[in-house]
Coordinates of C-alpha atoms in Angstrom, one line a residue:
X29 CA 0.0 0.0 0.0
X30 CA 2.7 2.5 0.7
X31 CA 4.3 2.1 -2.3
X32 CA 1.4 2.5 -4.3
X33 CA 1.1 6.1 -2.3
X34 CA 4.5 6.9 -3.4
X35 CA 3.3 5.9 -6.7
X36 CA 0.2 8.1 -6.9
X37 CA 2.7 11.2 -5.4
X38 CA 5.6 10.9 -8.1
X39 CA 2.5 10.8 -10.4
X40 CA 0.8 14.0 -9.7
X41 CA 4.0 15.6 -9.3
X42 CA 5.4 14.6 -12.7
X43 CA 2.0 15.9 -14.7
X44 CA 2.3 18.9 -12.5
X45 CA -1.8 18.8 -11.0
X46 CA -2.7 21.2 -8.3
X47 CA -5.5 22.3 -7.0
X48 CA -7.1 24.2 -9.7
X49 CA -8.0 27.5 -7.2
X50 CA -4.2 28.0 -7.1
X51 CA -3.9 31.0 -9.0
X52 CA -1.1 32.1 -11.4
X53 CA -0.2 35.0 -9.3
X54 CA 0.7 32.2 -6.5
X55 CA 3.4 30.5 -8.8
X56 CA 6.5 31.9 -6.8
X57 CA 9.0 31.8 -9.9
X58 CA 6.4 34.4 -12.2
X59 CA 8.5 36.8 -11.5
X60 CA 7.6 38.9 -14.9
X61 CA 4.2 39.8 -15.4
X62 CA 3.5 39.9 -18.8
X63 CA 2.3 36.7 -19.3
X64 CA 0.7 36.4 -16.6
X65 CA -3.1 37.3 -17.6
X66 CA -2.7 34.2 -20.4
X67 CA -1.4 31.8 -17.6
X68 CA -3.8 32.8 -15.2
X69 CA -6.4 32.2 -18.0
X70 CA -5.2 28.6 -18.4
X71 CA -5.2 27.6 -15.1
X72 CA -8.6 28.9 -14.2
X73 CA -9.8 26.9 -17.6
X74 CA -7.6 23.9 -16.0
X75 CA -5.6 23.7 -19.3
X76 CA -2.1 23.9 -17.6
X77 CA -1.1 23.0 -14.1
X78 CA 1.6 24.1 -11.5
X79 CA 3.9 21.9 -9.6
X80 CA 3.4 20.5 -6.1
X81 CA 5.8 23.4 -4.8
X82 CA 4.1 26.4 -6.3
X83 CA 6.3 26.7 -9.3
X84 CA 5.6 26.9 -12.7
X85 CA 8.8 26.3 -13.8
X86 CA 8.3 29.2 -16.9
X87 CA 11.6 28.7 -18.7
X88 CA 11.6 25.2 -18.8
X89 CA 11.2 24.0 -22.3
X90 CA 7.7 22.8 -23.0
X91 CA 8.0 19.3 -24.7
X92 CA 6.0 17.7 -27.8
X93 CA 3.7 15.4 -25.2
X94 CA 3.0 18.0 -23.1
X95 CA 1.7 20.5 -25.8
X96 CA -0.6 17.4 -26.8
X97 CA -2.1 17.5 -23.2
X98 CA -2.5 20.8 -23.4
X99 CA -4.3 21.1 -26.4
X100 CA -6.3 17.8 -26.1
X101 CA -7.8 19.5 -22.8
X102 CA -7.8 23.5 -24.5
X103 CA -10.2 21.5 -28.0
X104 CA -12.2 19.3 -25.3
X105 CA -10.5 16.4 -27.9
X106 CA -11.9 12.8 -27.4
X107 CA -9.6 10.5 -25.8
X108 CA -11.9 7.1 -25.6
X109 CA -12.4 6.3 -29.2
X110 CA -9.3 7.0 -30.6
X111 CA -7.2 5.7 -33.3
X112 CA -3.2 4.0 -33.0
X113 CA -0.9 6.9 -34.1
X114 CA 1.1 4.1 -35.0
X115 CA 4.2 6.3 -33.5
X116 CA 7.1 4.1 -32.9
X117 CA 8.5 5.8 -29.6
X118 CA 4.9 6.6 -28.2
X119 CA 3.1 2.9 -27.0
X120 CA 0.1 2.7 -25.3
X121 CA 1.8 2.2 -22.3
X122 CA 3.3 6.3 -22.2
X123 CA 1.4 7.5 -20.1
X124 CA 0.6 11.0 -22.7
X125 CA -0.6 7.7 -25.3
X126 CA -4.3 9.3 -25.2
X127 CA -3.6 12.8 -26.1
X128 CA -0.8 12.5 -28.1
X129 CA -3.3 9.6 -30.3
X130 CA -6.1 12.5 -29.7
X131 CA -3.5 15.4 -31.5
X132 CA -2.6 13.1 -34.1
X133 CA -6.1 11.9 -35.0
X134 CA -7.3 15.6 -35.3
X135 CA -4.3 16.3 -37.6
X136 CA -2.7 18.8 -35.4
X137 CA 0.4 16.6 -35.6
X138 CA 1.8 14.7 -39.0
X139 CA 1.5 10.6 -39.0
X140 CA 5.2 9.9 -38.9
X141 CA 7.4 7.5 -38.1
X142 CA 8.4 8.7 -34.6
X143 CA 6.7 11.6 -32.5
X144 CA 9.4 12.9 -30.4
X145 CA 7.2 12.9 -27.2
X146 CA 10.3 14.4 -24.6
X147 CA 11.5 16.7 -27.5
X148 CA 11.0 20.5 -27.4
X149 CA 8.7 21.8 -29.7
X150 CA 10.5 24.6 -31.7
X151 CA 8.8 28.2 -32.5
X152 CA 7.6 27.4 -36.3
X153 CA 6.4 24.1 -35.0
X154 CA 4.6 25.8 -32.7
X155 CA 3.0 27.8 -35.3
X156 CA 2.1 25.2 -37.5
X157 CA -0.4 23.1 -34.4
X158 CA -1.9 26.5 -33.2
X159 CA -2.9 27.0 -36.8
X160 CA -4.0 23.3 -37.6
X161 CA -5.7 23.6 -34.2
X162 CA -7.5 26.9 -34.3
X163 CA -8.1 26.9 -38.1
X164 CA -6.6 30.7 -37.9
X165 CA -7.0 33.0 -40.6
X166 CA -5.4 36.2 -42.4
X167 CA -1.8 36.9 -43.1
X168 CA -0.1 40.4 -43.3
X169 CA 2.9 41.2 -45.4
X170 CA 4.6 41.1 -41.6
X171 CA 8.4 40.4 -42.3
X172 CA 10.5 39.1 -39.6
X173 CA 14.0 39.3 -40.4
X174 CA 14.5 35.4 -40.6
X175 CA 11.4 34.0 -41.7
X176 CA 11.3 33.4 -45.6
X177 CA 9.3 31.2 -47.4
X178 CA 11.6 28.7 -47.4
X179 CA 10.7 28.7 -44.1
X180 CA 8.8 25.7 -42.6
X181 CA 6.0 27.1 -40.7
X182 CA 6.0 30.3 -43.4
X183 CA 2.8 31.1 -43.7
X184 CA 1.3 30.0 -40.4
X185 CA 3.9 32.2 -38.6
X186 CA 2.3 35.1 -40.5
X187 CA -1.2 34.3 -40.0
X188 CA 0.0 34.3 -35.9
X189 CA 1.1 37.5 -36.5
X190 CA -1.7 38.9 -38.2
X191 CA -3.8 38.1 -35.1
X192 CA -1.6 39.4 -32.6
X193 CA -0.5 36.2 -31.1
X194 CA 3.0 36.4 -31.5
X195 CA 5.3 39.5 -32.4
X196 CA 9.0 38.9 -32.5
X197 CA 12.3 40.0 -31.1
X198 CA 13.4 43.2 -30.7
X199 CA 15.7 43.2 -33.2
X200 CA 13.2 41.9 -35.6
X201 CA 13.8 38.4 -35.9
X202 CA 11.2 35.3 -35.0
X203 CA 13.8 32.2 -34.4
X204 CA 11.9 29.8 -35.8
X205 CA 14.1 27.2 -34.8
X206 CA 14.1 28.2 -31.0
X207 CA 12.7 25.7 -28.6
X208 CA 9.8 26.9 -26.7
X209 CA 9.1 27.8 -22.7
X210 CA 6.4 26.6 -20.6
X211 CA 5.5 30.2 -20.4
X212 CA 5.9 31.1 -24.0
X213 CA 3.4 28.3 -25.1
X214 CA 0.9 29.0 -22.2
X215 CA 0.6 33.0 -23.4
X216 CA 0.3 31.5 -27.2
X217 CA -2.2 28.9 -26.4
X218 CA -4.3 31.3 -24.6
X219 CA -4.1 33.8 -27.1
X220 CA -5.5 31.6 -29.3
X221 CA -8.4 30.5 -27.6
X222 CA -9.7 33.8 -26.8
X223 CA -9.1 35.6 -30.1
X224 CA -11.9 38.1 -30.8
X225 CA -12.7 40.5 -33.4
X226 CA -15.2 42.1 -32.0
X227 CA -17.2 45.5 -33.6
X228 CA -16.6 48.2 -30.9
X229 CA -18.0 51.6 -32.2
X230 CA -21.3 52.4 -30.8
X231 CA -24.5 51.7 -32.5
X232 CA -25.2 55.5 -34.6
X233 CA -29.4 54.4 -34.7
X234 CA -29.5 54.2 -30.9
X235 CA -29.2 57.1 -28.5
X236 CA -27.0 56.1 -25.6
X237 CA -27.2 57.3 -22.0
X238 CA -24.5 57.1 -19.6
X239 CA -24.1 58.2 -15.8
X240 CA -21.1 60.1 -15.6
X241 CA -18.3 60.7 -12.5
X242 CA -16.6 63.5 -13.3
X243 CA -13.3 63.7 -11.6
X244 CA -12.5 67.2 -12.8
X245 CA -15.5 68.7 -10.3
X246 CA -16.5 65.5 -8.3
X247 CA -20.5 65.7 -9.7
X248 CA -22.4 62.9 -11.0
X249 CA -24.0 63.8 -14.7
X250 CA -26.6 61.4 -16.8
X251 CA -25.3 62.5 -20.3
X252 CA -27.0 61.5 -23.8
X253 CA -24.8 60.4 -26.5
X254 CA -25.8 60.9 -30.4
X255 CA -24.3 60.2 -33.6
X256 CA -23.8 63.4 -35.5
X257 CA -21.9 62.2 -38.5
X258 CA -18.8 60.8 -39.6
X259 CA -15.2 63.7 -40.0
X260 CA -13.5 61.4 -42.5
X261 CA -11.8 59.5 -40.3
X262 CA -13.8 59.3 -36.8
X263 CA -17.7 58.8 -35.8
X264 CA -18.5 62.2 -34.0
X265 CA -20.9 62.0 -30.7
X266 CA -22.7 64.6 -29.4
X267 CA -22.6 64.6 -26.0
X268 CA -24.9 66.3 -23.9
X269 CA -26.3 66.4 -19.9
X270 CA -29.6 65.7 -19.8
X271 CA -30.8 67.9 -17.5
X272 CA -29.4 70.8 -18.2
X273 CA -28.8 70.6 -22.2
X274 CA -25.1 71.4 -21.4
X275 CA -22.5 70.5 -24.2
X276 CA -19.8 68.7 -23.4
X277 CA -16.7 67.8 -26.0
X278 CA -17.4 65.6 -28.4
X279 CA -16.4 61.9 -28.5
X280 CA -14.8 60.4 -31.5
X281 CA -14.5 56.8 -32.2
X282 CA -12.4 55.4 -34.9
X283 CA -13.5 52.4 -36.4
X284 CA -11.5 50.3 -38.7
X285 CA -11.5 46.3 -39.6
X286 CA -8.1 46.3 -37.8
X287 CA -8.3 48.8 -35.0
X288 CA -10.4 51.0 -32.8
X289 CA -9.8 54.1 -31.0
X290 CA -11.4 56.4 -28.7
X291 CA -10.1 60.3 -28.1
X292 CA -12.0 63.7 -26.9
X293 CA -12.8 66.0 -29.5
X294 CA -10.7 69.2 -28.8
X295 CA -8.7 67.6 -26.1
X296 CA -4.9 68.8 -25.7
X297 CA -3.7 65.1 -26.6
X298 CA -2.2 64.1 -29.7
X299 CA -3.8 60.5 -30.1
X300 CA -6.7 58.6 -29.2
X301 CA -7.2 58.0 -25.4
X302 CA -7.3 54.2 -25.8
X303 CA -6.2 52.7 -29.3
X304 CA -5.6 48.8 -30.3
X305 CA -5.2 47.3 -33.0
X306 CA -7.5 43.8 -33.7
X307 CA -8.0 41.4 -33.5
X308 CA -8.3 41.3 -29.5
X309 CA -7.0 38.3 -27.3
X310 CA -6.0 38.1 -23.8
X311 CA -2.6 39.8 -22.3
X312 CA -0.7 42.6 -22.9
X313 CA -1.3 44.3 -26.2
X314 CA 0.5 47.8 -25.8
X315 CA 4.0 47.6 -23.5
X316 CA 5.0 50.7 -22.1
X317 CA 8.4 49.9 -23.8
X318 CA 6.9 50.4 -26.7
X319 CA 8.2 53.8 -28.7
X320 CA 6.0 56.2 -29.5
X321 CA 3.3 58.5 -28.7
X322 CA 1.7 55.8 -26.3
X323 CA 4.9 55.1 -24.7
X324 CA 5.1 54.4 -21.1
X325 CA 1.6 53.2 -21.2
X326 CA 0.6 49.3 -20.9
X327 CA -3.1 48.1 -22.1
X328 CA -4.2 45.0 -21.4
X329 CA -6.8 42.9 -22.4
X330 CA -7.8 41.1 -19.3
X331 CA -10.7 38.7 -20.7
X332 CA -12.6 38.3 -24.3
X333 CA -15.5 36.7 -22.7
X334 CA -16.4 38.5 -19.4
X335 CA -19.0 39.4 -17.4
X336 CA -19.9 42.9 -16.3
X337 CA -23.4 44.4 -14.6
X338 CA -24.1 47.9 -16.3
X339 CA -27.0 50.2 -15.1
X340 CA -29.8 47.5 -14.8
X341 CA -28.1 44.6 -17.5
X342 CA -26.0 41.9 -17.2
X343 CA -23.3 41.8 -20.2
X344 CA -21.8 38.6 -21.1
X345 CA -19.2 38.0 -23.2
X346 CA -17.8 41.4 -22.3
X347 CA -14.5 42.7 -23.6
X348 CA -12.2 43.9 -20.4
X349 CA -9.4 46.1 -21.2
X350 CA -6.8 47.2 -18.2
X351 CA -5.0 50.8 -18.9
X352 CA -1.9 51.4 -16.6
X353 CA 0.6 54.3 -17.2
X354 CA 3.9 55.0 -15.8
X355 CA 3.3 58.9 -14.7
X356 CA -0.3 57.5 -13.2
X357 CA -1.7 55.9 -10.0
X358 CA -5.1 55.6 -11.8
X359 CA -6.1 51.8 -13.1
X360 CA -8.6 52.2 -16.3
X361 CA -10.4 49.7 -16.8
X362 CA -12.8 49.7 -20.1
X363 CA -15.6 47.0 -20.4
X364 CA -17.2 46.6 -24.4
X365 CA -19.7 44.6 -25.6
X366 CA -19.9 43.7 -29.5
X367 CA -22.3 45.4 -31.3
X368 CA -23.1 48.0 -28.7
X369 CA -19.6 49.4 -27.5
X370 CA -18.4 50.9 -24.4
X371 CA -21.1 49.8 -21.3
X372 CA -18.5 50.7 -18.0
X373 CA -15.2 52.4 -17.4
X374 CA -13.3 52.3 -14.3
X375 CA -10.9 54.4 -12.7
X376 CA -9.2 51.9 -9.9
X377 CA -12.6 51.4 -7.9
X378 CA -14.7 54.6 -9.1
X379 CA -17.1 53.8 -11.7
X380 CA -16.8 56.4 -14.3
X381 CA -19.3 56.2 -17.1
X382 CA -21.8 53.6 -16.8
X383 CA -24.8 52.8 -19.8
X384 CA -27.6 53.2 -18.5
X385 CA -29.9 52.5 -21.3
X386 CA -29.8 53.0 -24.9
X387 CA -32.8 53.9 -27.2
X388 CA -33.7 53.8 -31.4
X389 CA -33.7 57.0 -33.0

């Protein structure tokens, strides 16, 4: 009996299972947090697991079994009926046999002769299964400095980078042939899963009505916001309060297929309040490394599918964006919903402009 304990222990340590309440801010060796809102994401969908001692273990190499189990349990893949991958160095005695038949039988990974199951999986590999496995789509003329289409992996690595999942080195180059971290997969993986390309402008055939915080005089407004017509570039709202008639600046929303912004007409700054580019997945989308205008600024995209009570509704699959700034205390936090736009923004705890209700023209 005791050795089958010992057994069951080396077990659960080896596959790395946890509790699944143990957060990702609770792994002791995340030390950087920019991939932290895509691991957090995985664990709380119990796609990747910890290690008995609260480590992650982030730089270790991810191996070719282990990104089967992750995908088999990020696709919901069968594992009962499956078919022999006829792999010569996987048997159905490894104890990854089910998911790595699962990967195989889905055609996320080539019938070969052997499968490599302890082998790092390198960066265009990589590339190749999240496209096979996602069925991604779009490609960009995005040149990284060693990718060529002799490449293996060519055009999948460009359709990753069309949609934001993966962007390169600094000095331009993608190292294909680079092995991949546990922590690298995880923010990939849950990129993938929670890419969104949702339509953020508001609706110009309703009439919106917000209640509005303002922090400049510490009053609560209800303002109405209409479409007046489009500059060129931007949709122009009309803002007004509602009890008074007052005019407040203008709000202009830039829509495009791949980007939005936001900005205040008239307002000292040179670019849009909150800009990103789609589509939208979970993580860091702006780093406030980044040069230009918005440098020094981090956004965020916290969740693709939240939840978020505005006025006297219940949004699901809400859009949650974080906005931090390096010459600011202030958290913003921005909640959309497809179709209808912004529905809550957040400054730390202070609710700032909440929908109330919106009405047809």
């Amino acid at each position: 009996m005791r050795n089958i304990l010992k057994l069951v222990c080396f077990f659960l340590i080896t596959i790395g299972i946890i509790p699944k309440e143990v957060q990702a801010a609770s792994f002791r060796d995340l030390t950087d947090d920019t991939l932290l809102t895509e691991i957090h994401y995985l664990v709380e969908q119990d796609i990747v697991r910890g290690y008995s001692n609260q480590l992650y273990k982030p730089n270790d190499f991810v191996t070719k079994a282990q990104v089967a189990v992750m995908l088999t349990r990020a696709l919901g893949l069968n594992t009962i009926n499956i078919e022999n991958p006829h792999y010569q160095d996987v048997t159905s005695a490894n104890q990854y046999y089910k998911e790595i038949a699962a990967v195989q039988n889905k055609g996320i990974f080539d019938a070969a002769y052997k499968f490599n199951p302890d082998a790092p999986i390198t960066r265009g590999e990589m590339a190749i299964v999240l496209n096979r496995a996602f069925q991604l789509k779009g490609s960009d003329p995005y040149y990284f400095t060693d990718v060529t289409e002799q490449t293996r992996g060519y055009k999948e690595i460009l359709t990753l980078a069309h949609n934001h999942l993966v962007r390169g080195y600094g000095d331009g180059a993608f190292k294909p042939n680079n092995p991949v971290t546990r922590a690298q997969f995880s923010a990939f993986l849950a990129r993938a899963m929670t890419l969104s390309k949702p339509h953020l402008l508001k609706d110009p055939a309703f009439l919106y009505t917000y209640a509005y915080y303002s922090l400049s005089d510490n009053k609560r407004y209800t303002l109405s916001y209409q479409y007046e017509q489009h500059d060129g570039k931007n949709d122009v709202w009309t803002v007004k309060n509602v009890s008074t008639g007052q005019t407040f600046s203008n709000e202009l929303l830039y829509g495009h297929d791949r980007a939005y912004g936001q900005a205040i007409a008239g307002d000292a700054n040179t670019h849009y309040d909150l800009y990103m580019e789609l589509p939208l997945r979970v993580g860091v989308i702006l780093h406030e490394d980044d040069p230009g205008v918005t440098a020094g600024e981090r956004v965020t995209v916290k969740s693709t599918n939240g939840t978020v009570q505005a006025g006297e509704v219940q949004y699901t699959g809400v859009i949650i964006v974080e906005k931090r700034s390096e010459f600011s205390n202030v958290v913003k936090t921005y909640y959309f919903v497809d179709d209808i736009g912004l529905v809550k923004e957040m400054h730390n705890d202070l609710v700032v402009f909440e929908l109330l209700n919106r009405t047809m023209k």
